[in-house]
PDB file of C-alpha atoms in Angstrom:
ATOM      1  CA  MET A 443      21.752 -10.973 -15.738  1.00 46.00           C
ATOM      2  CA  SER A 444      24.750 -10.571 -13.483  1.00 51.00           C
ATOM      3  CA  LEU A 445      27.548  -8.205 -14.313  1.00 52.00           C
ATOM      4  CA  PRO A 446      31.070  -9.584 -14.560  1.00 56.00           C
ATOM      5  CA  LEU A 447      33.366  -8.724 -11.696  1.00 54.00           C
ATOM      6  CA  PRO A 448      36.482  -6.753 -12.623  1.00 55.00           C
ATOM      7  CA  ALA A 449      39.568  -8.889 -13.136  1.00 56.00           C
ATOM      8  CA  THR A 450      41.942  -9.162 -10.204  1.00 59.00           C
ATOM      9  CA  GLY A 451      44.341  -6.254 -10.363  1.00 59.00           C
ATOM     10  CA  THR A 452      41.962  -4.020 -12.318  1.00 58.00           C
ATOM     11  CA  LYS A 453      42.840  -0.423 -11.569  1.00 66.00           C
ATOM     12  CA  ARG A 454      40.284   1.581  -9.651  1.00 64.00           C
ATOM     13  CA  ALA A 455      40.209   4.154 -12.475  1.00 69.00           C
ATOM     14  CA  ASP A 456      39.150   1.432 -14.944  1.00 78.00           C
ATOM     15  CA  ARG A 457      36.030   0.529 -12.964  1.00 86.00           C
ATOM     16  CA  HIS A 458      32.540   1.977 -13.218  1.00 92.00           C
ATOM     17  CA  TRP A 459      31.683   4.484 -10.474  1.00 90.00           C
ATOM     18  CA  TRP A 460      29.269   2.060  -8.781  1.00 90.00           C
ATOM     19  CA  GLN A 461      31.899  -0.677  -8.475  1.00 93.00           C
ATOM     20  CA  THR A 462      33.808   1.293  -5.861  1.00 92.00           C
ATOM     21  CA  ALA A 463      31.101   3.600  -4.484  1.00 94.00           C
ATOM     22  CA  CYS A 464      29.837   3.718  -0.939  1.00 96.00           C
ATOM     23  CA  ILE A 465      26.060   3.539  -1.458  1.00 97.00           C
ATOM     24  CA  TYR A 466      23.892   4.432   1.545  1.00 97.00           C
ATOM     25  CA  GLN A 467      20.265   3.296   1.508  1.00 97.00           C
ATOM     26  CA  ILE A 468      17.743   5.575   3.165  1.00 98.00           C
ATOM     27  CA  TYR A 469      14.241   4.499   4.113  1.00 96.00           C
ATOM     28  CA  PRO A 470      12.655   7.964   4.363  1.00 96.00           C
ATOM     29  CA  ALA A 471      10.078   7.146   7.063  1.00 95.00           C
ATOM     30  CA  SER A 472      12.727   6.229   9.625  1.00 95.00           C
ATOM     31  CA  PHE A 473      15.741   8.358   8.679  1.00 97.00           C
ATOM     32  CA  LYS A 474      15.198  11.886  10.061  1.00 97.00           C
ATOM     33  CA  ASP A 475      11.996  13.603  11.137  1.00 97.00           C
ATOM     34  CA  SER A 476      12.315  17.349  10.507  1.00 97.00           C
ATOM     35  CA  ASN A 477       8.873  18.482  11.658  1.00 95.00           C
ATOM     36  CA  GLY A 478       8.122  16.325  14.728  1.00 95.00           C
ATOM     37  CA  ASP A 479       5.237  14.335  13.216  1.00 95.00           C
ATOM     38  CA  GLY A 480       6.899  10.981  13.911  1.00 95.00           C
ATOM     39  CA  PHE A 481       7.839  10.244  10.282  1.00 93.00           C
ATOM     40  CA  GLY A 482      11.154  10.827   8.598  1.00 97.00           C
ATOM     41  CA  ASP A 483      10.932  13.125   5.612  1.00 97.00           C
ATOM     42  CA  LEU A 484      12.826  14.666   2.708  1.00 98.00           C
ATOM     43  CA  PRO A 485      13.736  17.881   4.578  1.00 98.00           C
ATOM     44  CA  GLY A 486      15.188  15.613   7.274  1.00 98.00           C
ATOM     45  CA  ILE A 487      17.384  13.885   4.691  1.00 98.00           C
ATOM     46  CA  ILE A 488      18.459  17.260   3.279  1.00 98.00           C
ATOM     47  CA  SER A 489      19.486  18.366   6.775  1.00 98.00           C
ATOM     48  CA  LYS A 490      21.877  15.380   7.030  1.00 98.00           C
ATOM     49  CA  ILE A 491      23.679  15.729   3.682  1.00 98.00           C
ATOM     50  CA  ASP A 492      26.867  17.065   5.316  1.00 97.00           C
ATOM     51  CA  HIS A 493      26.862  14.052   7.656  1.00 98.00           C
ATOM     52  CA  LEU A 494      26.442  11.670   4.691  1.00 98.00           C
ATOM     53  CA  LYS A 495      29.355  13.396   2.933  1.00 98.00           C
ATOM     54  CA  SER A 496      31.520  13.069   6.072  1.00 97.00           C
ATOM     55  CA  LEU A 497      30.832   9.315   6.051  1.00 97.00           C
ATOM     56  CA  GLY A 498      32.263   9.056   2.542  1.00 97.00           C
ATOM     57  CA  VAL A 499      28.914   8.335   0.897  1.00 97.00           C
ATOM     58  CA  ASN A 500      29.081   8.514  -2.914  1.00 97.00           C
ATOM     59  CA  ALA A 501      25.428   7.737  -3.603  1.00 98.00           C
ATOM     60  CA  VAL A 502      22.148   7.693  -1.715  1.00 98.00           C
ATOM     61  CA  TRP A 503      19.715   4.914  -2.582  1.00 97.00           C
ATOM     62  CA  LEU A 504      16.335   6.352  -1.639  1.00 97.00           C
ATOM     63  CA  SER A 505      13.593   3.811  -0.912  1.00 97.00           C
ATOM     64  CA  PRO A 506      10.205   4.716  -2.429  1.00 96.00           C
ATOM     65  CA  CYS A 507       8.820   8.075  -1.365  1.00 96.00           C
ATOM     66  CA  TYR A 508       6.045   8.286  -3.968  1.00 97.00           C
ATOM     67  CA  GLU A 509       2.373   8.605  -3.016  1.00 97.00           C
ATOM     68  CA  SER A 510       1.255   5.297  -1.527  1.00 97.00           C
ATOM     69  CA  PRO A 511      -1.364   3.798   0.811  1.00 97.00           C
ATOM     70  CA  ASN A 512       1.699   2.218   2.499  1.00 94.00           C
ATOM     71  CA  VAL A 513       0.504  -1.376   2.658  1.00 95.00           C
ATOM     72  CA  ASP A 514       4.077  -2.489   1.922  1.00 94.00           C
ATOM     73  CA  GLY A 515       6.344   0.289   3.159  1.00 92.00           C
ATOM     74  CA  GLY A 516       5.784   2.491   0.113  1.00 94.00           C
ATOM     75  CA  TYR A 517       6.422  -0.281  -2.401  1.00 95.00           C
ATOM     76  CA  ASP A 518       2.715  -0.077  -3.321  1.00 97.00           C
ATOM     77  CA  ILE A 519       2.804   3.130  -5.352  1.00 97.00           C
ATOM     78  CA  SER A 520      -0.501   4.815  -6.121  1.00 97.00           C
ATOM     79  CA  ASN A 521       0.953   7.775  -8.033  1.00 97.00           C
ATOM     80  CA  TYR A 522       4.426   7.864  -9.593  1.00 96.00           C
ATOM     81  CA  ARG A 523       4.131  11.616 -10.208  1.00 95.00           C
ATOM     82  CA  LYS A 524       3.625  12.715  -6.600  1.00 96.00           C
ATOM     83  CA  ILE A 525       5.690  12.521  -3.444  1.00 97.00           C
ATOM     84  CA  ASP A 526       3.851  11.042  -0.468  1.00 96.00           C
ATOM     85  CA  PRO A 527       2.820  14.048   1.674  1.00 95.00           C
ATOM     86  CA  ARG A 528       4.281  12.310   4.765  1.00 95.00           C
ATOM     87  CA  TYR A 529       7.715  12.811   3.193  1.00 97.00           C
ATOM     88  CA  GLY A 530       7.292  16.207   1.589  1.00 97.00           C
ATOM     89  CA  THR A 531       6.676  17.607  -1.862  1.00 96.00           C
ATOM     90  CA  VAL A 532       8.049  17.445  -5.393  1.00 96.00           C
ATOM     91  CA  ALA A 533       9.873  20.702  -4.565  1.00 97.00           C
ATOM     92  CA  ASP A 534      11.544  18.881  -1.648  1.00 98.00           C
ATOM     93  CA  ILE A 535      12.781  16.052  -3.878  1.00 97.00           C
ATOM     94  CA  GLU A 536      14.075  18.592  -6.392  1.00 97.00           C
ATOM     95  CA  LEU A 537      15.955  20.370  -3.574  1.00 98.00           C
ATOM     96  CA  LEU A 538      17.351  17.022  -2.379  1.00 98.00           C
ATOM     97  CA  ILE A 539      18.631  16.262  -5.890  1.00 98.00           C
ATOM     98  CA  ARG A 540      20.293  19.692  -6.196  1.00 98.00           C
ATOM     99  CA  SER A 541      21.735  19.558  -2.682  1.00 98.00           C
ATOM    100  CA  LEU A 542      23.250  16.110  -3.174  1.00 98.00           C
ATOM    101  CA  ASP A 543      24.651  17.149  -6.536  1.00 97.00           C
ATOM    102  CA  GLU A 544      26.383  20.143  -4.910  1.00 98.00           C
ATOM    103  CA  VAL A 545      28.452  17.765  -2.758  1.00 97.00           C
ATOM    104  CA  ASN A 546      28.952  15.178  -5.545  1.00 97.00           C
ATOM    105  CA  ILE A 547      26.621  12.553  -4.085  1.00 98.00           C
ATOM    106  CA  ARG A 548      24.484  10.700  -6.601  1.00 97.00           C
ATOM    107  CA  LEU A 549      20.841   9.872  -5.979  1.00 97.00           C
ATOM    108  CA  ILE A 550      19.392   6.487  -6.892  1.00 97.00           C
ATOM    109  CA  MET A 551      15.598   6.500  -6.680  1.00 94.00           C
ATOM    110  CA  ASP A 552      14.028   3.129  -5.909  1.00 93.00           C
ATOM    111  CA  LEU A 553      11.454   2.809  -8.692  1.00 90.00           C
ATOM    112  CA  VAL A 554       8.999  -0.067  -8.364  1.00 93.00           C
ATOM    113  CA  VAL A 555       7.956  -1.302 -11.814  1.00 92.00           C
ATOM    114  CA  ASN A 556       6.782  -4.852 -11.079  1.00 96.00           C
ATOM    115  CA  HIS A 557       3.465  -3.770  -9.576  1.00 97.00           C
ATOM    116  CA  THR A 558       1.422  -0.777  -8.452  1.00 98.00           C
ATOM    117  CA  SER A 559      -1.010  -0.165  -5.645  1.00 98.00           C
ATOM    118  CA  ASP A 560      -4.570  -1.313  -6.255  1.00 98.00           C
ATOM    119  CA  GLN A 561      -5.373   2.381  -5.664  1.00 98.00           C
ATOM    120  CA  HIS A 562      -3.378   3.462  -8.743  1.00 98.00           C
ATOM    121  CA  GLU A 563      -5.526   4.978 -11.498  1.00 98.00           C
ATOM    122  CA  TRP A 564      -4.169   2.437 -14.013  1.00 98.00           C
ATOM    123  CA  PHE A 565      -5.448  -0.465 -11.934  1.00 98.00           C
ATOM    124  CA  ARG A 566      -8.792   1.185 -11.222  1.00 98.00           C
ATOM    125  CA  GLU A 567      -9.254   1.549 -14.990  1.00 98.00           C
ATOM    126  CA  SER A 568      -8.014  -1.991 -15.670  1.00 98.00           C
ATOM    127  CA  ARG A 569     -10.427  -3.365 -13.093  1.00 98.00           C
ATOM    128  CA  SER A 570     -13.404  -1.381 -14.434  1.00 97.00           C
ATOM    129  CA  SER A 571     -14.170  -3.741 -17.353  1.00 97.00           C
ATOM    130  CA  LYS A 572     -12.730  -6.507 -19.499  1.00 97.00           C
ATOM    131  CA  THR A 573     -12.760  -4.151 -22.488  1.00 97.00           C
ATOM    132  CA  ASN A 574     -10.961  -1.209 -20.865  1.00 98.00           C
ATOM    133  CA  ALA A 575      -7.850  -0.078 -22.771  1.00 97.00           C
ATOM    134  CA  LYS A 576      -5.717  -0.668 -19.655  1.00 98.00           C
ATOM    135  CA  ARG A 577      -7.083  -4.158 -18.952  1.00 98.00           C
ATOM    136  CA  ASP A 578      -3.948  -5.856 -20.287  1.00 97.00           C
ATOM    137  CA  TRP A 579      -1.665  -3.566 -18.276  1.00 98.00           C
ATOM    138  CA  TYR A 580      -2.191  -6.110 -15.470  1.00 98.00           C
ATOM    139  CA  ILE A 581      -2.399  -9.906 -15.483  1.00 98.00           C
ATOM    140  CA  TRP A 582      -5.998 -11.123 -15.387  1.00 98.00           C
ATOM    141  CA  ARG A 583      -7.168 -14.741 -15.687  1.00 97.00           C
ATOM    142  CA  LYS A 584     -10.382 -16.687 -15.391  1.00 96.00           C
ATOM    143  CA  GLY A 585     -10.490 -18.957 -12.404  1.00 93.00           C
ATOM    144  CA  LYS A 586     -11.426 -22.616 -12.389  1.00 91.00           C
ATOM    145  CA  SER A 587     -14.598 -24.184 -11.100  1.00 86.00           C
ATOM    146  CA  ILE A 588     -14.462 -27.510  -9.372  1.00 86.00           C
ATOM    147  CA  THR A 589     -17.302 -29.569  -7.997  1.00 85.00           C
ATOM    148  CA  ILE A 590     -17.070 -30.726  -4.425  1.00 86.00           C
ATOM    149  CA  GLY A 591     -20.051 -32.889  -3.599  1.00 87.00           C
ATOM    150  CA  ASN A 592     -23.033 -30.983  -4.974  1.00 88.00           C
ATOM    151  CA  GLU A 593     -21.322 -27.602  -4.723  1.00 89.00           C
ATOM    152  CA  CYS A 594     -19.429 -25.742  -7.478  1.00 86.00           C
ATOM    153  CA  VAL A 595     -16.408 -23.947  -5.962  1.00 88.00           C
ATOM    154  CA  ARG A 596     -14.451 -21.156  -7.666  1.00 90.00           C
ATOM    155  CA  THR A 597     -10.653 -21.527  -7.462  1.00 94.00           C
ATOM    156  CA  PRO A 598      -7.712 -19.437  -8.701  1.00 96.00           C
ATOM    157  CA  PRO A 599      -6.214 -20.106 -12.159  1.00 96.00           C
ATOM    158  CA  ASN A 600      -3.296 -22.078 -10.657  1.00 96.00           C
ATOM    159  CA  ASN A 601      -1.563 -22.842  -7.355  1.00 96.00           C
ATOM    160  CA  TRP A 602       0.971 -19.989  -7.384  1.00 97.00           C
ATOM    161  CA  LYS A 603       1.718 -18.522  -3.977  1.00 97.00           C
ATOM    162  CA  SER A 604       2.322 -14.892  -3.028  1.00 96.00           C
ATOM    163  CA  GLN A 605       5.665 -13.911  -1.471  1.00 95.00           C
ATOM    164  CA  PHE A 606       3.701 -12.792   1.585  1.00 92.00           C
ATOM    165  CA  GLN A 607       1.182 -15.606   2.095  1.00 89.00           C
ATOM    166  CA  GLY A 608      -1.667 -17.359   0.392  1.00 95.00           C
ATOM    167  CA  SER A 609      -2.580 -17.423  -3.268  1.00 97.00           C
ATOM    168  CA  ALA A 610      -0.911 -15.060  -5.744  1.00 98.00           C
ATOM    169  CA  TRP A 611      -4.360 -14.544  -7.290  1.00 98.00           C
ATOM    170  CA  GLU A 612      -7.104 -12.239  -6.010  1.00 97.00           C
ATOM    171  CA  TYR A 613     -10.689 -12.638  -7.182  1.00 97.00           C
ATOM    172  CA  ASP A 614     -12.437  -9.545  -8.540  1.00 96.00           C
ATOM    173  CA  ALA A 615     -16.217  -9.986  -8.541  1.00 94.00           C
ATOM    174  CA  HIS A 616     -16.824  -6.976 -10.797  1.00 95.00           C
ATOM    175  CA  THR A 617     -15.310  -8.699 -13.846  1.00 95.00           C
ATOM    176  CA  ASP A 618     -15.405 -12.284 -12.544  1.00 95.00           C
ATOM    177  CA  GLU A 619     -11.650 -12.759 -13.015  1.00 97.00           C
ATOM    178  CA  TYR A 620      -8.535 -12.988 -10.867  1.00 98.00           C
ATOM    179  CA  TYR A 621      -5.557 -10.613 -10.959  1.00 98.00           C
ATOM    180  CA  LEU A 622      -1.999 -11.665 -10.183  1.00 98.00           C
ATOM    181  CA  HIS A 623      -0.168 -10.244  -7.151  1.00 98.00           C
ATOM    182  CA  LEU A 624       3.188 -11.763  -6.273  1.00 97.00           C
ATOM    183  CA  PHE A 625       3.299  -9.682  -3.088  1.00 97.00           C
ATOM    184  CA  ALA A 626       0.330  -8.228  -1.156  1.00 97.00           C
ATOM    185  CA  ALA A 627      -3.170  -8.485  -2.633  1.00 97.00           C
ATOM    186  CA  GLN A 628      -3.119  -4.659  -2.780  1.00 98.00           C
ATOM    187  CA  GLN A 629      -0.107  -4.824  -5.158  1.00 98.00           C
ATOM    188  CA  PRO A 630      -1.402  -6.099  -8.513  1.00 98.00           C
ATOM    189  CA  ASP A 631       1.394  -7.072 -10.887  1.00 98.00           C
ATOM    190  CA  LEU A 632       1.915  -5.106 -14.068  1.00 98.00           C
ATOM    191  CA  ASN A 633       1.891  -7.113 -17.275  1.00 97.00           C
TER     192      ASN A 633
END
């Protein structure tokens, strides 16, 4: 759904805050390294809040900083309740929120809800058996079998392609079914 644009001549005061805001996206790993380990981190972002304010930033859009194996730049979240140790701690994110609030800068957290990491506990449970309570939290399908010559070949449920490359379906031998992943195979889609 797209939001309607304000009518020509609409007064700035009549608009929502985000219609006139300067929103600055920060990818934590490359923004500011505060401890010399080669990765940007939350303390590094906190150290640059005055600079962001001087630029006229009204909101910071923070790319994922949750715990992740980092197959896809942090968009493969393995734990929504923890901050990736490369970036800091939950205490660091709480300090970032307070510090931004003190200078009237909003924080928009990039929350990935289309998929998780295949390392997430939900997926490990879903994958454990066809009768697990979390099985339908992800999209599982039986594959097809086709005969080529004298050989029976297993194929995915359909010809859907991943955004990255190859099939959008990954075979799981443990339960003899395929799970859907519209991005990397390590990013199973939530149902």
